[in-house]
Amino acid sequence: MTTRDLVLVALFAALTAVLGLVPPITVGFLPVPITLQSLGPMLAGLMLGPVRGGLALALFVLLVALGMPVLAGGRGGFGILLGPTGGFIVGWIVGAIVVGALAKRFARTGAWRAPDLANAALACVVGGIGAVYAMGVPWLSVVTGMGLGPAAASMVVFLPGDAIKVVVAVMVARGVQRAYPIALR
Amino acid sequence: MPETAPRATQTSPPESMSIVLDHVGVTLQERPVLRGIDLVLEERRVGIVGLNGSGKSTLARLLNGLVLPDEGTVRVHGLDTRTQARAVRRAVGFVFQNPENQIVFPIVGEDVAFGLRNIGLPKRDAEARALAALAAHGLDGLADRPAHTLSGGEKQLLALVSVLVMEPRIVVLDEPTTALDLRNRNRIRAAIAGLAQTAIVVTHDLDLVSDFERVLVVDEGRIVADDAPEAALRWYRENRA
Amino acid sequence: MSPSLYVPGDGPLHRLPAGAKLAALAGLGVALFLVSSPIVLGAAALAAAGVVAATGVRLARLRGALAGVAIVVAIVVAANAWLAGWREAAAVGARIVALVLLGYALTLTTRTSDLLATLERLLAPLERIGLADAGKVALAVALVLRFVPELMKQAADIREARAARGLRVGPVALVVPMIVRVLRSADAIAEAIDARAYPPCKSPPTSAIPSSTGPGSADHDNA
């Protein structure tokens, strides 16, 4: 890993923190405002690839554990990781790795033709939503004593927001890569 | 420790205290940036001036191995920047144009200590020397401040202190006063004047180098004037302004 | 952003070494999942609240953090009461409260630098077999803290520039320029890190300073 890689990893960990600090964005047809923070793993995966993207989110989770108020709403600390939503936060690491691996394999980010856009979006759905929930839901179920079924069912309300974030992530990645291409690693 | 080691470094002959560029060429992204540079620098104060894109920043970056020559060799105190990069980085400190990009750590004191930790100083010693260096340059009391809250002038001074604390034998400064107001420009100017070591300053600020020993004018990748400041700057004003 | 949730103080929890607190937290975390009695768990939650109170931190400082937890606990307790009965709901709610409060007790009383030092010690065995590099982790953490205010400033500048032209800022229009601007500085920052003799040498510090006489050292001359 070069010094530049290290700087990029830190930059995307910081970006994930800042996405939680910018005011939540209201979308017309949704009842609740959505925070942009869960864009972090999608963007890190799409723009840095699995290794550096995964490290960026691991670094972010480390900062949460160290007590920095980097989660949406200025939260942080070991308590959050132990709480009901801890699995989703740790799941972001896996999410970034999966998004990065899929994007690297199937989406030629740089060309950004229609199939690349679709594949990048699919990578975000599988990694940024699927993998994150695969970690988060069982954790939620264990901590709260809810069954897996009800825990999973309670996630449905978040899916519209997640779908919007997939679109935003792909558009941001395309916009950034046009101005400043980075090879996925 | 071999007994002779310290003595050998202390009595290093003056002729090795020089920077020698031997037929150096640099090509960046298929564009020749520097061509056929032959240069021996022995003066304690050298200024480098030239238009934007003339290649002067690349010339500065050659001196501590941030840019390696595509042709020819660069030797600093006899060290080849290509093969002895580590030793060269230790001997030559580099102060960048934009202090924002040079300040690595979030807290002022930590940033000054960073380079010292890299060259192997234990944490406690590094912190003590960082405090002393900050005090020596009028930044005492700022050690615990977040670096991003400093003023522009303080940031540039911090960038300089972070380099000086490593006790390089040569300091290269790339446009150190470009973004500063008059008062802070004078602070940096005084700091450069007070340097004990060799200083090589790339700048658009012609006053800054007017009392130096030697000034180089770089144009389209070549050194087109090389003289005492008065003559070199006169040439630059008449031909390139 | 304040750099940490740490609140200075000199109570017993502040004085306890970070490693001991982390070990205790890990142990208690496991223990809380082995117990299912609502009475024991309720006592644990009260004890955890007592621990947080013992840190001497004013409640106001915690209000924001605890409000979020309270909402989650309320939802979880309600869901459990409906699905599994009040006994189970009380146990689960008390367990979450205890866990989260103990986590905050650690965070509130331990400096980030102390937690980092503990992390470096924990990484030391991995480092010896070449699987981790504590120095790199510390540098990466520092870089994040450095980038956050910079990104925040970029976000504010972009909003301002857009507002000046009467435009609203959607997420794409905000995040793209924010990333591009900071990416442009990433190369310069990497260059600056390399210029200051990074990565660190592993040789003993005696050989660290080259002939500190040389042409003399600025700070010694002025001191």
XYZ file of C-alpha atoms in Angstrom:
649
model
C 0.000 0.000 0.000
C 1.467 3.338 -1.052
C 1.186 6.547 0.934
C -1.388 7.695 -1.605
C -3.504 4.589 -0.933
C -3.375 5.350 2.772
C -4.468 8.931 2.110
C -7.370 7.719 -0.073
C -8.506 5.239 2.583
C -8.518 8.007 5.198
C -10.296 10.353 2.806
C -13.203 7.970 2.237
C -13.480 7.174 5.953
C -13.698 10.939 6.530
C -16.219 11.264 3.716
C -18.438 8.648 5.367
C -18.273 10.633 8.606
C -19.104 13.908 6.855
C -22.039 12.319 5.002
C -23.518 11.657 8.448
C -22.940 15.261 9.496
C -24.477 17.077 6.530
C -28.141 17.731 7.256
C -30.457 14.891 6.188
C -32.092 15.341 2.830
C -35.855 15.234 2.394
C -37.164 13.433 -0.657
C -40.639 14.359 -1.846
C -42.548 11.128 -1.495
C -40.804 9.693 1.595
C -42.243 10.342 5.070
C -38.830 10.407 6.817
C -35.715 12.376 5.844
C -32.834 10.115 4.801
C -29.274 10.483 5.991
C -26.580 10.097 3.375
C -24.197 8.174 5.610
C -24.922 4.717 4.203
C -23.703 6.088 0.862
C -20.219 5.732 2.396
C -19.703 1.996 1.783
C -21.210 2.220 -1.717
C -18.999 5.172 -2.721
C -15.851 3.682 -1.193
C -16.452 0.376 -2.970
C -17.318 1.971 -6.312
C -14.420 4.418 -6.321
C -11.604 2.624 -4.481
C -12.364 -1.069 -5.033
C -12.624 -3.893 -2.468
C -9.280 -3.595 -0.629
C -9.037 0.126 -0.072
C -12.830 0.528 0.131
C -13.048 -2.150 2.840
C -10.148 -0.578 4.717
C -11.809 2.847 4.514
C -14.975 1.562 6.201
C -12.978 -0.512 8.710
C -11.178 2.694 9.627
C -14.538 4.446 9.985
C -15.844 1.732 12.322
C -12.624 1.969 14.325
C -13.302 5.685 14.796
C -16.815 4.887 16.031
C -15.352 2.409 18.507
C -12.777 4.973 19.644
C -15.596 7.339 20.571
C -15.472 9.892 17.776
C -18.913 11.377 17.084
C -18.832 10.354 13.429
C -22.186 8.586 13.098
C -25.222 10.456 11.790
C -26.442 12.929 14.379
C -23.052 13.163 16.095
C -23.289 9.745 17.720
C -20.398 7.405 18.304
C -18.706 5.295 20.929
C -18.516 1.673 21.845
C -22.101 1.709 23.124
C -23.519 2.182 19.631
C -21.601 -0.805 18.284
C -22.966 -2.972 21.095
C -26.509 -1.712 20.563
C -29.237 -2.970 18.222
C -27.917 -1.149 15.121
C -24.280 -2.184 15.647
C -24.488 -4.936 13.037
C -25.403 -2.517 10.278
C -22.406 -0.325 11.088
C -19.975 -3.247 11.152
C -21.788 -4.553 8.062
C -20.665 -1.458 6.143
C -17.153 -2.939 6.053
C -18.426 -6.088 4.354
C -20.702 -3.967 2.184
C -17.812 -1.855 0.867
C -15.763 -4.978 0.104
C -18.640 -6.618 -1.788
C -19.529 -3.454 -3.724
C -15.855 -2.967 -4.600
C -15.292 -6.551 -5.683
C -18.425 -6.609 -7.872
C -17.753 -3.178 -9.376
C -14.162 -4.096 -10.163
C -15.237 -7.325 -11.833
C -18.375 -6.226 -13.714
C -18.452 -2.456 -14.128
C -15.834 -0.668 -16.191
C -15.902 2.489 -14.139
C -14.179 4.891 -16.456
C -16.166 3.989 -19.551
C -19.557 4.327 -17.832
C -21.675 2.958 -20.648
C -25.234 1.875 -19.845
C -24.287 -1.700 -18.829
C -21.555 -0.346 -16.563
C -24.069 1.916 -14.837
C -26.485 -0.979 -14.385
C -23.756 -3.269 -13.048
C -22.484 -0.613 -10.669
C -26.030 -0.154 -9.390
C -26.373 -3.909 -8.988
C -23.087 -4.017 -7.058
C -24.505 -1.379 -4.693
C -27.740 -3.334 -4.241
C -25.931 -6.590 -3.462
C -23.156 -5.085 -1.317
C -24.521 -1.815 0.004
C -27.960 -3.194 0.862
C -27.788 -7.008 0.785
C -24.494 -7.580 2.585
C -25.153 -4.803 5.105
C -28.566 -6.223 6.018
C -27.153 -9.752 6.128
C -24.929 -8.563 8.974
C -27.326 -6.079 10.535
C -30.544 -8.086 10.738
C -29.216 -11.132 12.659
C -27.399 -8.765 15.028
C -30.599 -6.793 15.573
C -32.410 -10.056 16.168
C -29.892 -11.237 18.796
C -29.667 -7.948 20.681
C -33.406 -7.292 20.740
C -34.648 -10.852 21.073
C -36.853 -10.324 18.023
C -37.115 -13.293 15.699
C -35.198 -13.072 12.417
C -38.469 -12.742 10.497
C -39.848 -9.707 12.338
C -36.372 -8.124 12.392
C -36.098 -8.470 8.609
C -39.670 -7.283 8.096
C -38.979 -4.102 10.067
C -36.332 -3.192 7.473
C -38.897 -2.744 4.708
C -39.463 0.901 5.625
C -35.822 1.665 4.828
C -35.768 0.083 1.375
C -37.129 3.077 -0.614
C -34.432 5.297 0.885
C -31.798 2.666 0.126
C -32.945 2.450 -3.493
C -32.517 6.205 -3.860
C -29.046 5.961 -2.338
C -28.028 3.348 -4.916
C -28.905 5.779 -7.700
C -27.131 8.648 -5.936
C -24.017 6.511 -5.324
C -23.716 5.506 -8.992
C -24.233 9.070 -10.186
C -21.691 10.448 -7.710
C -19.131 7.775 -8.636
C -19.576 8.536 -12.321
C -19.320 12.280 -11.752
C -16.160 11.980 -9.665
C -14.465 9.448 -11.925
C -14.956 11.692 -14.939
C -13.078 14.483 -13.197
C -10.575 12.333 -11.308
C -10.223 8.679 -12.358
C -8.831 6.211 -9.804
C -8.029 2.594 -10.695
C -9.999 0.161 -8.511
C -7.900 -1.900 -6.161
C 28.666 2.625 17.960
C 31.936 2.799 16.100
C 33.977 5.603 17.567
C 34.795 7.165 14.244
C 31.234 7.544 12.999
C 30.280 10.881 14.565
C 33.621 12.467 13.736
C 33.342 11.437 10.122
C 30.034 13.246 9.661
C 31.138 16.346 11.516
C 34.243 16.897 9.472
C 32.579 16.193 6.133
C 34.550 18.305 3.629
C 32.809 21.409 2.329
C 33.026 20.326 -1.300
C 30.530 17.543 -0.584
C 28.075 20.115 0.819
C 26.652 20.848 -2.570
C 23.839 19.960 -4.933
C 24.979 18.689 -8.318
C 22.627 18.204 -11.265
C 24.310 16.427 -14.125
C 22.534 16.683 -17.463
C 19.100 16.276 -15.918
C 15.942 15.870 -17.955
C 12.392 15.262 -16.648
C 9.366 14.238 -18.684
C 5.952 14.279 -17.034
C 2.972 12.807 -18.880
C 4.937 12.759 -22.140
C 5.741 16.467 -21.863
C 9.374 17.459 -21.345
C 9.376 19.634 -18.239
C 13.119 20.061 -17.749
C 15.848 19.568 -20.345
C 19.621 19.300 -20.091
C 20.069 20.931 -16.701
C 23.687 21.110 -15.510
C 23.981 22.845 -12.188
C 26.181 23.026 -9.103
C 24.639 24.809 -6.104
C 26.934 25.673 -3.197
C 25.517 28.992 -2.004
C 23.561 29.292 1.248
C 20.701 31.236 -0.373
C 19.532 30.392 -3.866
C 16.373 31.738 -5.497
C 14.584 30.120 -8.421
C 12.158 32.272 -10.418
C 10.207 31.723 -13.631
C 6.750 31.895 -15.171
C 3.985 29.421 -14.277
C 4.697 26.109 -15.983
C 8.364 26.964 -16.572
C 9.501 23.870 -14.671
C 10.761 25.603 -11.527
C 8.598 23.564 -9.132
C 9.791 20.358 -10.788
C 13.382 21.555 -10.406
C 12.740 22.033 -6.682
C 11.148 18.574 -6.365
C 14.235 16.983 -7.924
C 16.302 18.167 -4.991
C 14.759 15.864 -2.394
C 13.745 13.027 -4.660
C 10.014 13.787 -4.860
C 10.625 13.815 -8.620
C 13.297 11.530 -10.052
C 15.197 12.529 -13.194
C 14.390 10.631 -16.407
C 17.855 11.513 -17.694
C 21.023 12.353 -15.804
C 21.623 12.322 -12.063
C 20.904 14.538 -9.058
C 23.352 14.353 -6.166
C 22.841 16.082 -2.822
C 25.900 16.035 -0.563
C 27.106 13.184 -2.708
C 23.848 11.196 -2.241
C 22.075 10.040 -5.395
C 18.368 10.927 -5.157
C 17.506 7.839 -7.159
C 19.357 5.195 -5.149
C 19.618 6.851 -1.718
C 16.142 8.321 -1.453
C 15.839 7.842 2.312
C 19.048 9.641 3.149
C 18.228 12.404 0.678
C 14.780 12.974 2.247
C 16.471 13.309 5.609
C 19.035 15.784 4.354
C 16.654 17.935 2.339
C 13.481 19.341 3.896
C 10.688 20.468 1.585
C 8.140 23.181 2.365
C 5.196 23.079 -0.026
C 3.351 25.969 -1.604
C 0.041 25.186 0.056
C 0.470 24.588 3.791
C -3.013 23.012 3.909
C -1.669 20.032 2.015
C 1.463 19.785 4.079
C -0.162 19.672 7.502
C -0.735 15.979 8.025
C -1.919 15.712 11.605
C -5.012 17.366 13.072
C -3.233 18.817 16.127
C -0.352 21.292 15.734
C 2.052 19.565 18.142
C 1.380 16.139 16.619
C 2.134 17.475 13.166
C 5.519 18.844 14.197
C 6.370 15.551 15.923
C 5.351 13.426 12.907
C 8.614 13.724 10.961
C 10.653 13.137 14.115
C 8.764 9.923 14.833
C 9.469 8.841 11.250
C 13.194 9.213 11.738
C 13.015 7.017 14.804
C 12.736 9.371 17.788
C 10.763 7.986 20.751
C 7.386 9.637 21.323
C 8.420 11.643 24.402
C 11.571 13.068 22.789
C 9.706 13.902 19.603
C 7.028 15.788 21.546
C 9.582 17.716 23.604
C 11.512 18.777 20.514
C 8.289 19.728 18.742
C 7.390 22.065 21.618
C 10.850 23.638 21.568
C 10.707 24.172 17.821
C 7.248 25.782 18.004
C 8.463 28.131 20.732
C 11.566 29.040 18.719
C 9.359 30.304 15.896
C 6.826 32.210 17.957
C 4.137 29.540 17.807
C 4.275 28.608 21.493
C 0.898 27.992 22.998
C -0.454 26.564 19.766
C 0.758 22.980 20.302
C -2.665 21.693 21.374
C -4.688 23.683 18.832
C -6.449 21.926 15.926
C -4.299 22.807 12.891
C -7.284 23.763 10.742
C -8.110 26.646 13.090
C -4.775 28.425 12.485
C -4.531 31.527 10.283
C -2.937 31.287 6.846
C 0.333 32.757 8.084
C 0.445 30.476 11.106
C -0.186 27.463 8.864
C 2.714 28.371 6.594
C 4.935 28.906 9.622
C 3.792 25.557 11.053
C 4.657 23.868 7.754
C 8.123 25.413 7.959
C 8.621 24.428 11.620
C 7.499 20.852 10.902
C 10.317 20.620 8.355
C 12.961 22.505 10.358
C 12.454 20.381 13.455
C 13.933 17.451 11.516
C 17.145 19.470 11.163
C 17.621 19.059 7.445
C 20.871 20.427 6.039
C 19.060 21.999 3.113
C 15.548 23.462 3.050
C 13.683 23.786 -0.244
C 10.671 26.133 -0.174
C 8.154 26.093 -3.024
C 6.419 29.490 -3.272
C 6.246 29.958 0.507
C 4.695 33.452 0.413
C 2.256 33.142 -2.506
C -0.946 32.956 -0.472
C 0.043 35.299 2.343
C -0.767 38.894 3.274
C 2.001 41.435 3.732
C 2.453 40.880 7.450
C 2.677 37.107 7.197
C 4.918 37.409 4.155
C 7.342 39.367 6.295
C 7.168 36.730 9.039
C 8.084 33.992 6.574
C 10.755 36.202 5.073
C 12.303 36.744 8.499
C 12.119 33.033 9.234
C 13.969 32.231 6.000
C 16.583 34.894 6.710
C 17.171 33.356 10.127
C 17.712 29.823 8.820
C 21.066 28.368 9.718
C 20.935 25.932 6.837
C 21.042 26.267 3.073
C 17.745 27.550 1.668
C 16.579 27.164 -1.902
C 13.444 29.188 -2.582
C 11.164 28.895 -5.597
C 9.028 32.013 -5.820
C 7.123 34.634 -7.797
C 7.897 37.063 -4.981
C 11.009 38.704 -6.466
C 11.659 40.835 -3.356
C 11.989 37.653 -1.330
C 15.145 36.589 -3.193
C 16.606 40.056 -3.857
C 19.203 39.720 -1.090
C 20.099 36.092 -1.885
C 23.508 35.025 -3.135
C 22.338 33.583 -6.428
C 19.170 33.544 -8.514
C 18.258 31.152 -11.319
C 15.677 32.008 -13.969
C 13.890 28.965 -15.405
C 12.050 29.181 -18.706
C 10.502 26.388 -20.760
C 12.470 23.722 -18.947
C 15.872 25.385 -19.170
C 17.913 27.697 -16.995
C 18.086 30.885 -19.010
C 19.751 33.141 -16.455
C 22.005 32.315 -13.532
C 23.552 35.246 -11.726
C 23.608 37.476 -8.677
C 20.034 38.549 -7.818
C 20.251 42.024 -9.291
C 21.416 40.861 -12.717
C 19.223 37.755 -12.847
C 16.084 39.603 -11.765
C 16.783 42.444 -14.180
C 17.028 39.901 -17.002
C 13.770 38.297 -15.867
C 11.895 41.605 -15.654
C 13.132 42.766 -19.062
C 12.603 39.524 -20.955
C 9.695 37.750 -19.311
C 7.531 40.281 -17.533
C -17.129 18.490 14.992
C -15.517 18.069 18.362
C -12.689 15.567 17.933
C -14.078 13.111 20.471
C -16.873 12.491 22.951
C -14.223 12.430 25.699
C -14.901 14.716 28.641
C -11.880 15.678 30.788
C -12.027 14.726 34.447
C -10.143 12.924 37.216
C -12.675 10.462 38.651
C -11.813 6.802 39.251
C -12.946 5.815 35.738
C -10.773 8.498 34.178
C -7.748 7.177 36.033
C -8.309 3.517 35.103
C -6.082 2.438 32.192
C -7.831 2.245 28.825
C -6.890 -1.415 28.386
C -8.547 -2.401 31.672
C -11.736 -0.559 30.743
C -11.860 -2.194 27.317
C -11.348 -5.660 28.826
C -14.067 -5.037 31.430
C -16.459 -3.815 28.762
C -15.837 -6.872 26.599
C -16.353 -9.215 29.570
C -19.533 -7.485 30.763
C -20.839 -7.398 27.202
C -20.645 -11.173 26.960
C -22.018 -11.677 30.484
C -25.120 -9.588 29.741
C -26.060 -11.954 26.919
C -25.703 -15.010 29.178
C -28.278 -13.662 31.642
C -32.005 -13.591 30.819
C -33.553 -12.610 34.148
C -35.177 -9.178 33.832
C -34.437 -8.476 37.504
C -30.690 -9.126 37.160
C -30.571 -7.224 33.850
C -32.531 -4.353 35.357
C -30.038 -4.181 38.211
C -27.226 -4.212 35.632
C -28.810 -1.312 33.765
C -29.129 0.667 37.006
C -25.521 -0.142 37.873
C -24.420 0.994 34.403
C -26.335 4.243 34.891
C -24.509 4.592 38.202
C -21.176 4.110 36.426
C -22.019 6.835 33.900
C -23.130 9.120 36.744
C -19.811 8.418 38.498
C -17.928 9.848 35.508
C -19.152 13.254 36.635
C -20.324 14.162 33.130
C -23.291 16.486 33.076
C -26.469 14.941 31.711
C -26.877 17.775 29.188
C -23.701 16.638 27.424
C -25.289 13.234 26.873
C -28.784 14.250 25.946
C -28.297 14.093 22.177
C -26.604 10.718 22.322
C -29.124 9.182 24.705
C -32.203 10.482 22.892
C -31.384 8.274 19.891
C -30.842 5.268 22.145
C -34.105 5.933 23.996
C -36.106 5.862 20.754
C -34.556 2.550 19.667
C -35.094 1.039 23.129
C -38.726 2.183 23.144
C -39.405 0.572 19.755
C -37.621 -2.645 20.704
C -39.406 -2.917 24.054
C -42.796 -2.279 22.460
C -42.161 -4.877 19.741
C -41.017 -7.456 22.288
C -43.911 -6.766 24.621
C -46.292 -7.402 21.765
C -44.494 -10.500 20.404
C -43.018 -12.124 23.528
C -44.600 -10.549 26.570
C -43.526 -7.956 29.134
C -40.991 -10.122 30.934
C -38.934 -10.626 27.799
C -39.381 -7.004 26.759
C -38.092 -5.737 30.102
C -35.059 -8.037 29.925
C -34.147 -6.941 26.384
C -34.641 -3.248 27.117
C -32.535 -3.418 30.280
C -29.781 -5.298 28.450
C -29.536 -2.688 25.690
C -29.557 0.168 28.182
C -26.784 -1.499 30.212
C -24.623 -2.186 27.123
C -24.976 1.248 25.647
C -24.391 3.049 28.946
C -21.255 1.007 29.659
C -20.002 1.813 26.162
C -20.547 5.508 26.822
C -18.806 5.240 30.197
C -15.711 4.051 28.324
C -15.944 6.679 25.619
C -16.599 9.569 27.998
C -13.673 8.833 30.280
C -10.954 7.695 27.889
C -8.872 9.931 25.648
C -8.811 8.964 22.003
C -5.025 8.930 22.119
C -5.129 6.440 25.027
C -7.515 4.166 23.127
C -5.183 4.417 20.120
C -2.202 3.506 22.282
C -4.122 0.463 23.590
C -4.985 -0.459 20.022
C -1.307 -0.226 19.096
C -0.466 -2.592 21.962
C -3.198 -5.012 20.856
C -1.846 -4.884 17.310
C 1.741 -5.480 18.432
C 1.573 -9.304 18.206
C 0.003 -9.072 14.743
C 2.633 -6.533 13.770
C 5.453 -8.869 14.736
C 4.202 -11.461 12.248
C 3.673 -8.775 9.633
C -0.140 -8.743 9.593
C -0.681 -5.217 10.845
C 1.081 -1.898 11.086
C 0.094 0.148 14.122
C 1.920 3.196 12.804
C -0.148 3.132 9.639
C -3.372 2.851 11.637
C -2.403 5.830 13.772
C -1.523 7.891 10.700
C -4.792 6.901 9.004
C -6.840 7.936 12.060
C -5.010 11.263 12.184
C -5.653 11.828 8.486
C -9.395 11.247 8.941
C -9.524 13.841 11.716
C -7.698 16.203 9.396
C -9.992 15.552 6.420
C -13.314 15.924 8.264
C -13.122 19.697 8.839
C -11.790 20.148 5.304
C -14.711 18.226 3.775
C -17.173 20.133 5.962
C -15.728 23.401 4.718
C -16.010 22.215 1.110
C -19.649 21.268 1.688
C -20.382 24.721 3.129
C -18.569 26.460 0.243
C -20.474 24.465 -2.363
C -23.830 25.186 -0.728
C -22.934 28.866 -0.566
C -21.827 29.030 -4.199
C -25.033 27.302 -5.288
C -27.216 29.466 -3.070
C -25.572 32.577 -4.538
C -26.912 31.470 -7.895
C -30.293 30.665 -6.426
C -29.888 26.903 -6.784
C -30.824 24.165 -4.331
C -28.237 21.500 -3.683
C -29.167 17.882 -4.317
C -26.945 15.125 -2.954
C -25.128 14.496 -6.263
C -24.421 18.177 -6.866
C -23.069 18.437 -3.329
C -21.007 15.270 -3.004
C -19.316 15.182 -6.436
C -17.478 18.517 -6.182
C -16.761 17.865 -2.507
C -14.926 14.630 -3.313
C -13.192 15.980 -6.422
C -11.773 18.992 -4.597
C -10.340 16.937 -1.772
C -9.083 14.193 -4.116
C -7.051 16.846 -5.925
C -5.280 17.601 -2.655
C -4.778 13.898 -1.849
C -1.728 13.610 -4.112
C -0.154 16.700 -2.583
C -0.778 15.353 0.921
C 0.750 11.980 0.045
C 3.755 13.843 -1.382
C 4.096 15.895 1.804
C 3.976 12.757 3.963
C 6.708 11.127 1.870
C 8.787 14.294 2.019
C 8.849 14.010 5.811
C 10.683 10.682 5.795
C 7.592 8.435 5.801
C 7.451 5.429 6.159
C 9.328 5.489 9.460
C 12.669 3.755 9.645
C 12.958 0.893 12.097
C 16.596 1.596 12.951
C 17.492 2.811 16.463
C 17.047 6.527 17.114
C 20.758 7.102 17.717
C 21.326 7.277 13.974
C 18.188 9.358 13.526
C 19.507 12.891 13.369
C 22.171 13.350 10.737
C 25.109 15.297 12.159
C 22.839 17.563 14.171
C 25.674 20.021 13.918
C 25.630 20.233 10.135
C 25.209 23.880 9.393
C 23.435 24.051 12.756
C 19.867 23.576 13.828
C 17.467 26.426 13.724
C 15.596 25.737 16.923
C 18.762 25.293 18.952
C 20.173 28.520 17.614
C 17.123 30.515 18.552
C 16.274 28.802 21.813
